[in-house]
XYZ file of C-alpha atoms in Angstrom:
599
model
C 23.352 -48.342 47.814
C 25.547 -50.994 49.512
C 23.868 -53.866 51.433
C 25.592 -54.239 54.806
C 25.268 -56.930 57.475
C 23.802 -56.133 60.847
C 25.851 -54.080 63.244
C 27.799 -55.763 66.064
C 27.764 -53.355 68.964
C 29.400 -55.860 71.344
C 32.572 -56.168 69.282
C 32.415 -52.683 67.794
C 30.610 -50.441 70.305
C 31.564 -47.229 68.523
C 30.910 -47.981 64.823
C 29.161 -51.383 64.830
C 31.340 -52.334 61.861
C 33.269 -55.619 61.657
C 35.368 -57.290 59.030
C 32.144 -58.446 57.294
C 31.177 -54.798 56.759
C 34.448 -54.179 54.974
C 33.990 -57.216 52.766
C 30.456 -56.237 51.973
C 31.491 -52.692 51.117
C 34.203 -53.988 48.782
C 31.865 -56.388 47.108
C 29.102 -53.750 46.784
C 31.438 -51.113 45.228
C 32.881 -53.719 42.780
C 29.475 -55.032 41.744
C 28.177 -51.515 41.010
C 31.328 -50.528 39.085
C 31.337 -53.598 36.915
C 27.915 -52.749 35.515
C 29.802 -50.099 33.524
C 32.473 -52.505 32.125
C 33.457 -52.624 28.438
C 32.556 -55.922 26.673
C 35.787 -57.684 27.698
C 36.273 -55.704 30.910
C 39.448 -53.818 30.104
C 37.677 -50.595 31.005
C 35.124 -49.586 33.570
C 33.620 -46.554 31.891
C 31.914 -44.993 34.919
C 29.440 -42.142 34.326
C 30.396 -38.591 35.341
C 32.696 -35.737 34.600
C 35.611 -36.791 32.477
C 39.171 -36.060 33.629
C 41.752 -34.085 31.770
C 43.307 -37.351 30.634
C 40.223 -38.286 28.556
C 37.589 -41.051 28.547
C 39.885 -43.965 27.505
C 42.279 -43.296 30.360
C 39.344 -42.813 32.710
C 38.153 -46.297 31.830
C 41.605 -47.768 32.588
C 41.442 -46.026 35.856
C 38.111 -47.647 36.556
C 39.704 -51.078 35.934
C 42.917 -50.430 37.855
C 41.509 -48.841 40.953
C 38.706 -51.360 41.434
C 41.212 -54.132 40.793
C 43.169 -52.972 43.826
C 39.994 -53.308 46.028
C 39.395 -56.766 44.584
C 42.965 -57.780 45.151
C 42.981 -56.808 48.827
C 39.595 -58.538 49.198
C 40.754 -61.812 47.573
C 44.281 -61.916 49.033
C 42.883 -61.523 52.536
C 39.721 -63.637 52.346
C 39.220 -65.560 49.186
C 37.170 -64.885 46.104
C 33.540 -65.999 46.724
C 32.235 -63.615 44.071
C 34.855 -64.690 41.364
C 36.100 -61.192 40.856
C 39.518 -62.319 39.524
C 38.116 -64.092 36.463
C 36.761 -60.733 35.307
C 40.047 -58.834 35.938
C 42.035 -61.625 34.162
C 39.893 -61.220 31.063
C 40.105 -57.411 31.365
C 43.910 -57.613 31.667
C 44.193 -59.746 28.567
C 42.072 -57.269 26.559
C 43.862 -54.256 27.985
C 47.353 -55.267 27.023
C 46.207 -56.335 23.594
C 46.397 -53.753 20.849
C 42.790 -54.342 19.995
C 39.658 -52.276 20.539
C 39.910 -52.329 24.319
C 43.669 -51.815 24.469
C 44.887 -49.618 27.196
C 46.597 -46.238 26.332
C 50.339 -46.412 26.409
C 52.299 -44.982 29.280
C 54.132 -41.750 28.602
C 55.825 -38.947 30.548
C 53.523 -37.677 33.294
C 50.429 -39.393 31.909
C 47.589 -40.826 34.002
C 48.183 -44.448 32.703
C 51.475 -44.373 34.776
C 49.400 -43.909 37.895
C 47.158 -46.788 37.070
C 50.075 -49.060 36.187
C 50.968 -49.176 39.855
C 47.490 -50.317 40.848
C 47.508 -53.014 38.121
C 51.065 -54.152 39.224
C 50.111 -54.263 42.876
C 46.871 -56.077 42.219
C 48.764 -58.694 40.215
C 51.388 -59.088 42.904
C 48.705 -59.516 45.637
C 46.714 -62.088 43.619
C 49.635 -63.871 41.830
C 48.664 -67.476 42.742
C 45.133 -67.057 41.398
C 45.567 -64.752 38.441
C 49.075 -64.101 37.130
C 50.305 -67.676 37.448
C 47.302 -68.870 35.466
C 47.662 -66.562 32.478
C 49.160 -67.845 29.294
C 52.700 -66.729 28.380
C 51.580 -64.368 25.650
C 49.319 -62.374 28.026
C 52.060 -62.224 30.672
C 54.598 -60.985 28.106
C 52.249 -58.304 26.754
C 51.405 -57.228 30.271
C 55.021 -56.875 31.187
C 55.660 -54.759 28.082
C 52.820 -52.416 28.867
C 53.846 -52.114 32.575
C 57.435 -51.385 31.531
C 56.218 -48.178 29.949
C 56.251 -46.820 33.655
C 59.909 -47.573 33.865
C 60.844 -45.856 30.633
C 59.013 -42.527 31.057
C 59.392 -39.686 33.427
C 56.940 -39.309 36.390
C 55.884 -35.970 37.889
C 58.435 -35.013 40.621
C 56.596 -36.299 43.636
C 54.921 -39.513 44.842
C 54.602 -40.557 41.158
C 58.147 -42.066 41.380
C 56.604 -44.738 43.545
C 54.487 -45.933 40.603
C 57.480 -47.295 38.565
C 58.860 -48.471 41.967
C 55.743 -50.570 42.451
C 55.662 -51.842 38.896
C 59.337 -52.885 39.260
C 58.591 -54.558 42.500
C 55.947 -56.727 40.864
C 58.124 -57.651 37.897
C 61.016 -58.674 40.210
C 58.606 -60.695 42.322
C 57.588 -62.870 39.307
C 61.239 -63.321 38.106
C 61.163 -60.600 35.421
C 63.570 -58.166 37.038
C 66.612 -56.688 35.386
C 68.760 -53.604 35.457
C 65.814 -51.468 34.345
C 63.669 -52.493 37.292
C 66.571 -52.091 39.669
C 67.128 -48.514 38.481
C 63.565 -47.586 38.952
C 63.471 -48.884 42.502
C 66.790 -47.326 43.433
C 65.722 -43.922 41.999
C 62.499 -43.876 43.888
C 64.053 -44.806 47.211
C 66.783 -42.193 46.793
C 64.174 -39.523 46.168
C 62.145 -40.714 49.097
C 65.104 -40.133 51.394
C 65.453 -36.560 50.286
C 61.719 -35.973 50.880
C 61.764 -37.305 54.399
C 61.378 -34.445 56.900
C 61.299 -36.314 60.228
C 58.627 -37.439 62.724
C 57.307 -39.881 60.169
C 56.338 -37.177 57.650
C 57.450 -36.910 53.952
C 57.021 -33.924 51.706
C 55.302 -34.964 48.502
C 58.190 -33.839 46.306
C 60.989 -31.317 46.764
C 58.811 -28.573 48.252
C 56.715 -28.631 51.507
C 53.533 -30.492 50.539
C 52.385 -32.496 53.611
C 48.947 -33.990 53.149
C 46.997 -37.292 52.864
C 49.550 -38.442 50.268
C 51.840 -39.299 53.167
C 49.543 -42.208 54.143
C 48.015 -43.395 50.868
C 51.175 -43.221 48.856
C 54.543 -42.241 50.451
C 54.163 -44.741 53.295
C 51.857 -47.294 51.586
C 53.970 -48.276 48.590
C 57.365 -48.859 50.290
C 56.026 -50.468 53.431
C 53.667 -52.728 51.571
C 56.498 -53.688 49.298
C 58.554 -54.617 52.305
C 55.688 -56.684 53.738
C 55.084 -58.609 50.535
C 58.809 -59.191 50.097
C 59.309 -60.253 53.722
C 61.989 -57.675 54.370
C 62.311 -54.660 56.710
C 63.746 -51.177 56.161
C 63.707 -47.754 57.813
C 60.379 -47.081 56.104
C 58.654 -49.467 58.551
C 59.764 -47.428 61.588
C 58.719 -44.218 59.789
C 55.210 -45.540 59.314
C 55.015 -46.243 63.087
C 56.305 -42.748 63.803
C 53.881 -41.189 61.321
C 50.901 -42.855 63.048
C 51.895 -41.374 66.362
C 50.644 -38.016 65.162
C 48.518 -38.914 62.202
C 46.188 -41.140 64.188
C 45.222 -38.085 66.184
C 43.921 -36.299 63.100
C 40.564 -38.234 62.794
C 37.483 -36.729 64.325
C 35.373 -38.512 66.890
C 32.758 -39.034 64.053
C 35.412 -40.749 61.956
C 36.119 -37.748 59.691
C 39.640 -37.224 58.346
C 40.878 -33.699 58.086
C 39.510 -31.817 55.147
C 42.911 -30.701 54.042
C 45.039 -31.080 50.930
C 44.327 -32.303 47.432
C 42.475 -35.387 46.053
C 39.972 -35.334 48.882
C 37.576 -37.224 46.738
C 39.613 -40.339 47.687
C 37.787 -40.087 50.973
C 38.402 -43.088 53.316
C 41.693 -43.827 51.599
C 42.893 -41.395 54.344
C 42.777 -44.328 56.733
C 44.932 -46.601 54.583
C 48.082 -45.970 56.684
C 46.236 -47.019 59.784
C 45.301 -50.298 58.116
C 48.766 -50.866 56.745
C 50.216 -50.395 60.197
C 47.844 -52.911 61.646
C 48.541 -55.471 58.916
C 52.327 -55.154 59.151
C 52.648 -54.546 62.875
C 54.406 -51.262 62.244
C 51.958 -49.213 64.450
C 51.848 -47.669 67.927
C 48.118 -48.262 68.002
C 46.193 -50.983 69.831
C 44.229 -53.173 67.399
C 40.916 -51.835 68.781
C 42.037 -48.251 68.102
C 43.116 -49.086 64.590
C 39.756 -50.569 63.817
C 37.984 -47.687 65.392
C 39.835 -45.245 63.073
C 39.370 -47.481 60.044
C 35.685 -48.233 60.421
C 34.925 -44.822 61.721
C 36.294 -43.316 58.565
C 34.433 -45.815 56.282
C 31.183 -45.291 58.117
C 31.591 -41.536 58.120
C 31.429 -41.436 54.368
C 28.946 -44.234 53.767
C 26.546 -42.457 56.174
C 26.895 -39.179 54.417
C 26.134 -39.944 50.785
C 29.549 -40.766 49.314
C 27.943 -43.692 47.512
C 24.995 -42.793 45.255
C 21.788 -44.713 44.648
C 23.526 -46.854 42.013
C 26.290 -47.904 44.343
C 28.996 -45.677 42.832
C 31.362 -43.494 44.688
C 30.787 -39.893 43.564
C 33.192 -37.108 42.815
C 33.191 -35.001 45.951
C 33.302 -35.269 49.766
C 30.096 -36.319 51.399
C 28.176 -36.315 48.099
C 29.156 -34.736 44.791
C 31.095 -31.504 45.187
C 33.033 -29.805 42.390
C 35.296 -27.495 44.394
C 37.159 -30.420 46.028
C 38.219 -31.759 42.602
C 41.319 -31.289 40.476
C 41.600 -31.338 36.712
C 42.906 -34.957 36.927
C 39.735 -36.040 38.771
C 37.573 -38.376 36.686
C 34.573 -40.689 37.332
C 36.782 -43.481 38.713
C 39.153 -41.302 40.669
C 37.236 -41.801 43.976
C 38.175 -45.503 43.771
C 41.643 -44.685 45.024
C 39.707 -45.230 48.266
C 40.390 -48.944 47.482
C 43.686 -48.452 49.301
C 41.818 -48.524 52.613
C 40.913 -52.144 51.929
C 44.571 -53.003 52.656
C 43.154 -53.801 56.105
C 41.607 -56.912 54.669
C 45.082 -58.432 54.380
C 44.705 -59.023 58.089
C 42.869 -62.417 58.277
C 39.609 -62.840 60.188
C 41.430 -64.137 63.264
C 43.862 -61.191 63.417
C 43.557 -58.852 66.443
C 42.492 -56.069 64.190
C 39.170 -57.884 63.784
C 38.849 -59.775 67.040
C 39.801 -57.048 69.611
C 36.946 -54.934 70.981
C 36.805 -51.512 69.476
C 38.325 -48.718 71.569
C 37.911 -44.973 71.468
C 39.650 -42.826 68.883
C 42.418 -40.544 70.204
C 40.325 -37.465 69.470
C 37.650 -38.913 71.803
C 39.941 -38.657 74.841
C 40.989 -35.660 76.853
C 41.468 -32.324 75.110
C 44.885 -32.030 73.606
C 47.201 -29.409 72.132
C 50.392 -30.622 70.329
C 52.752 -29.561 67.644
C 54.355 -31.597 64.824
C 57.343 -29.516 63.851
C 58.468 -31.433 60.776
C 55.390 -30.490 58.678
C 54.845 -27.188 60.702
C 51.485 -28.218 62.289
C 49.773 -27.137 65.469
C 46.876 -29.465 66.454
C 44.061 -28.983 68.843
C 41.609 -31.711 69.722
C 38.534 -31.189 71.763
C 35.049 -32.820 72.027
C 35.835 -35.100 69.080
C 36.768 -32.229 66.696
C 40.315 -31.887 65.431
C 41.768 -28.574 64.249
C 45.009 -28.229 62.338
C 46.795 -24.927 62.156
C 48.974 -24.965 59.074
C 52.373 -23.263 59.165
C 54.244 -25.546 56.932
C 52.416 -27.208 54.009
C 51.808 -25.229 50.841
C 51.998 -27.537 47.746
C 54.209 -24.990 45.979
C 57.171 -26.640 44.226
C 60.613 -25.070 44.328
C 60.296 -23.844 40.768
C 56.624 -22.767 40.947
C 55.529 -19.166 40.911
C 53.688 -17.504 43.679
C 50.772 -15.811 41.886
C 47.428 -15.313 43.644
C 45.903 -16.854 40.492
C 47.164 -20.175 41.812
C 45.703 -19.749 45.319
C 44.789 -23.179 46.708
C 42.236 -23.072 49.526
C 43.077 -26.610 50.448
C 46.634 -25.598 51.469
C 46.848 -21.829 51.800
C 44.482 -21.333 54.743
C 45.802 -21.044 58.245
C 43.482 -23.668 59.766
C 41.541 -26.775 58.779
C 39.377 -29.183 60.763
C 37.386 -32.353 60.664
C 34.127 -30.437 60.902
C 34.686 -27.662 58.317
C 36.022 -27.127 54.850
C 37.347 -24.158 52.855
C 34.814 -21.810 51.464
C 34.222 -21.647 47.708
C 33.401 -18.009 47.443
C 35.057 -16.460 50.545
C 38.420 -17.239 52.096
C 38.024 -18.560 55.582
C 40.814 -18.751 58.135
C 42.785 -16.376 56.053
C 44.910 -13.270 56.631
C 45.073 -10.966 53.644
C 46.808 -7.713 52.931
C 44.620 -5.587 50.599
C 46.497 -3.263 48.208
C 44.602 -1.172 45.772
C 41.452 -3.255 46.452
C 43.099 -6.558 45.757
C 43.354 -9.241 48.473
C 46.576 -11.207 48.793
C 46.873 -14.934 48.785
C 49.189 -17.110 50.883
C 51.219 -19.319 48.564
C 54.782 -20.359 49.710
C 54.905 -20.895 53.451
C 58.140 -20.644 55.347
C 57.971 -22.303 58.778
C 59.530 -20.571 61.758
C 59.087 -23.297 64.319
C 56.515 -25.187 66.369
C 56.450 -26.553 69.945
C 54.079 -27.390 72.770
C 53.872 -27.595 76.494
C 51.278 -28.826 79.005
C 47.853 -27.798 77.522
C 49.231 -25.250 75.024
C 51.317 -25.016 71.842
C 52.344 -22.841 69.001
C 53.419 -22.837 65.324
C 54.737 -19.954 63.290
C 55.545 -19.127 59.674
C 56.043 -16.264 57.243
C 55.018 -15.650 53.674
C 55.138 -12.998 51.024
C 51.606 -11.934 50.117
C 50.868 -13.033 46.518
C 48.842 -10.983 44.100
C 47.360 -11.608 40.638
C 49.884 -11.628 37.678
C 50.249 -8.607 35.394
C 50.588 -6.121 38.275
C 53.828 -4.898 39.824
C 54.780 -6.773 43.043
C 54.784 -4.920 46.385
C 58.513 -4.793 47.403
C 59.447 -5.494 51.017
C 55.947 -6.755 51.978
C 55.788 -9.803 54.123
C 53.644 -11.320 56.826
C 54.830 -13.227 59.986
C 52.187 -15.334 61.655
C 51.837 -17.173 64.905
C 49.048 -19.376 66.135
C 48.970 -20.240 69.825
C 46.598 -22.958 71.059
C 45.681 -22.526 74.744
C 43.263 -25.242 75.648
C 40.477 -24.920 73.112
C 41.270 -21.242 72.314
C 43.178 -20.122 69.184
C 45.229 -17.015 69.460
C 46.166 -15.729 66.014
C 48.865 -13.105 65.818
C 50.164 -11.556 62.563
C 52.951 -8.999 61.972
C 52.861 -7.115 58.689
C 56.148 -5.579 57.491
C 56.410 -3.179 54.608
C 52.730 -2.358 54.007
C 52.320 0.499 51.496
C 50.303 3.605 52.162
C 46.610 2.911 51.864
C 46.833 -0.817 52.448
C 44.426 -2.588 54.722
C 44.372 -6.055 56.306
C 41.691 -8.707 56.705
C 41.380 -11.663 59.057
C 38.696 -14.338 58.648
C 37.600 -17.120 60.995
C 36.014 -20.480 60.498
C 33.389 -21.178 57.826
C 30.771 -22.865 59.978
C 27.249 -22.532 61.264
C 28.444 -20.840 64.423
C 31.963 -19.670 65.164
C 33.667 -16.681 66.780
C 36.441 -14.277 65.886
C 37.187 -11.722 68.609
C 39.494 -8.680 67.900
C 42.171 -8.219 70.490
C 44.638 -5.777 68.975
C 45.023 -3.738 65.795
C 41.605 -4.219 64.323
C 39.140 -1.507 63.369
C 35.909 -3.272 62.333
C 34.220 -6.594 62.054
C 31.432 -8.139 59.982
C 30.481 -11.437 58.484
C 30.360 -13.016 54.996
C 28.747 -16.253 53.766
C 30.070 -19.049 51.654
C 29.570 -22.601 50.619
C 31.675 -25.517 51.932
C 31.762 -29.283 51.641
C 29.859 -29.273 55.011
C 27.390 -26.395 54.701
C 25.745 -24.581 51.798
C 25.375 -21.378 53.828
C 28.374 -21.237 56.151
C 29.056 -17.994 57.962
C 32.586 -16.571 58.144
C 33.384 -13.873 60.639
C 35.739 -11.186 59.353
C 37.973 -8.457 60.879
C 39.428 -5.443 59.037
C 42.056 -2.901 59.880
C 44.435 -0.251 58.544
C 47.970 -1.163 57.575
C 51.076 1.009 56.965
C 54.710 0.013 57.466
C 54.957 -2.423 60.302
C 52.035 -3.411 62.509
C 50.843 -6.282 64.779
C 47.328 -7.779 64.780
C 45.840 -10.300 67.271
C 42.523 -12.055 67.351
C 40.958 -14.950 69.252
C 39.196 -17.609 67.025
C 36.996 -20.513 68.035
C 34.522 -23.043 66.493
C 32.354 -22.503 69.571
C 31.151 -19.311 71.263
C 33.734 -17.440 73.294
C 32.576 -16.719 76.863
C 35.723 -15.222 78.358
C 37.727 -12.672 76.389
C 41.344 -12.107 77.188
C 43.072 -8.717 77.228
C 45.931 -7.874 74.888
C 48.554 -5.162 74.636
C 51.607 -4.366 72.534
C 54.827 -5.654 74.004
C 58.126 -4.928 72.305
C 57.978 -6.366 68.733
C 54.887 -8.405 69.488
C 52.021 -8.808 71.874
C 51.165 -9.908 75.397
C 47.795 -11.641 76.290
C 46.383 -12.094 79.659
C 43.812 -14.843 80.007
C 40.816 -15.026 82.355
C 42.496 -17.705 84.522
C 45.401 -15.511 85.130
C 47.863 -17.169 82.714
C 49.800 -15.058 80.179
C 50.987 -15.580 76.588
C 53.757 -13.546 75.085
C 54.466 -13.525 71.358
C 57.547 -11.742 70.105
C 59.012 -11.235 66.645
C 62.602 -10.678 65.395
C 63.045 -13.633 66.049
C 59.857 -15.327 66.785
C 59.509 -16.403 70.392
C 56.433 -17.677 72.209
C 56.016 -18.136 75.886
C 53.010 -19.157 78.028
C 53.044 -19.139 81.738
C 50.412 -20.285 84.260
C 48.457 -18.179 86.717
C 51.362 -18.226 89.203
C 53.603 -16.642 86.420
C 55.925 -19.591 86.939
């Protein structure tokens, strides 16, 4: 466990956390991790499930990711625990070809990821570490780092790893045409991945997730900050935070959505970066509320084990949130949240009184059209309806064998997670007993008005490989948020004879899924999530043949007033208890919501 100072409820009425809590957390995590160091400190061989990269690479990951936490800690507040002497010795051993030598960087290999953390750590701590190394160590470190410039990254945020390495080398007078090429290439790709409203896709497809904050914004904006220059990336971070800051729950939880969720409070790194650089729309007290809320959320829920180590999981250990590349030190990507420590103790981030989080304010419904999101926020719980993020690359297949519950579901929240044995918040076409998956998502638009909003998409239902595809089959989907209610409308086109459809709701202790149109029966299944071992998932079933429209009302809380629905043209019309009306039409998708006066 981590020893924390007393709470300060005067300065931080919501979390009790201050800058001292962040420093203590960093020191506690580092102290625990260093108990697993190799003799000279080039590797931190933490216990736990090895990654697909192997134990030696995992040890490098332990060094690199904790070094980043130490670098933020030292650069922003000194080194009272003398962390840097350990990392200096570890660096010398790692770039040596001896027993503790680091694995060489190659195409798409994990050491390329870690090279960025090593380079950024060296850049942040240059006066106290790099400048004090002997020339031989510096030369060998440069040669190892240049491996990131000479090999091919994976086609996504990985291009920012050689970008970061090159930025460090140029900052210490070791730049050349090779470093310039790496930086130019990364920035060119970043431009093609920008989709607007402060959101990047993580690569050429439509992957919008936490990598926006902890990679796609963090590396270029921090690079600008350290170099003392400004670019369009700074404005994009500010714009990103306009919507992203609303995606944290009142309890501090980030959305349980996307990959690499074991990085936990790294989700708040963009908030800290915005506060440090000034590229934020948030008041300092709001920024600290989000940062400390996220940190405390995980510390209070078992993210750190009795030995002081971050575990592989969400709250505590949890296998289903991991990826093959997840190893014992992977959770220490959370170190990126400590970027907030670059703000000195007298910075408004630390001196302003903590304010409420956006999700603790009035109920809200809003859309973010660039990534294809509809967001509802009520009572401190944030729900995201996904009509645009799929993590399917342009050249990837669309087999159900690759179903990813952290992208393919229609809705996610700060209070629930995808089920491990049953698909929650899913719409499936069932053909010959096989349920379809939702893989590549094609957005059809998103918008919002006063107290309501919508988002729409279409997809081709994916089935397991080895069986003939179902020609002409597609699903068009619209989610309409009206206050706290979720209206889910689906139009199936080209369903073969004998097909059926299924709609599931939230995996929670208590939730509701009310059939409005097209459904024949309802029941309930159970599953395990990162939040509950025995979550209940309501389910609707119906018949399908040719073209048909289905509508249901979903909620994380009991539904007390049920609207009425009827077919209307190509879609459906819903009358609410307050007299307002929602109309959803297809061919093309059009959504209207009018108040009780039908104005």
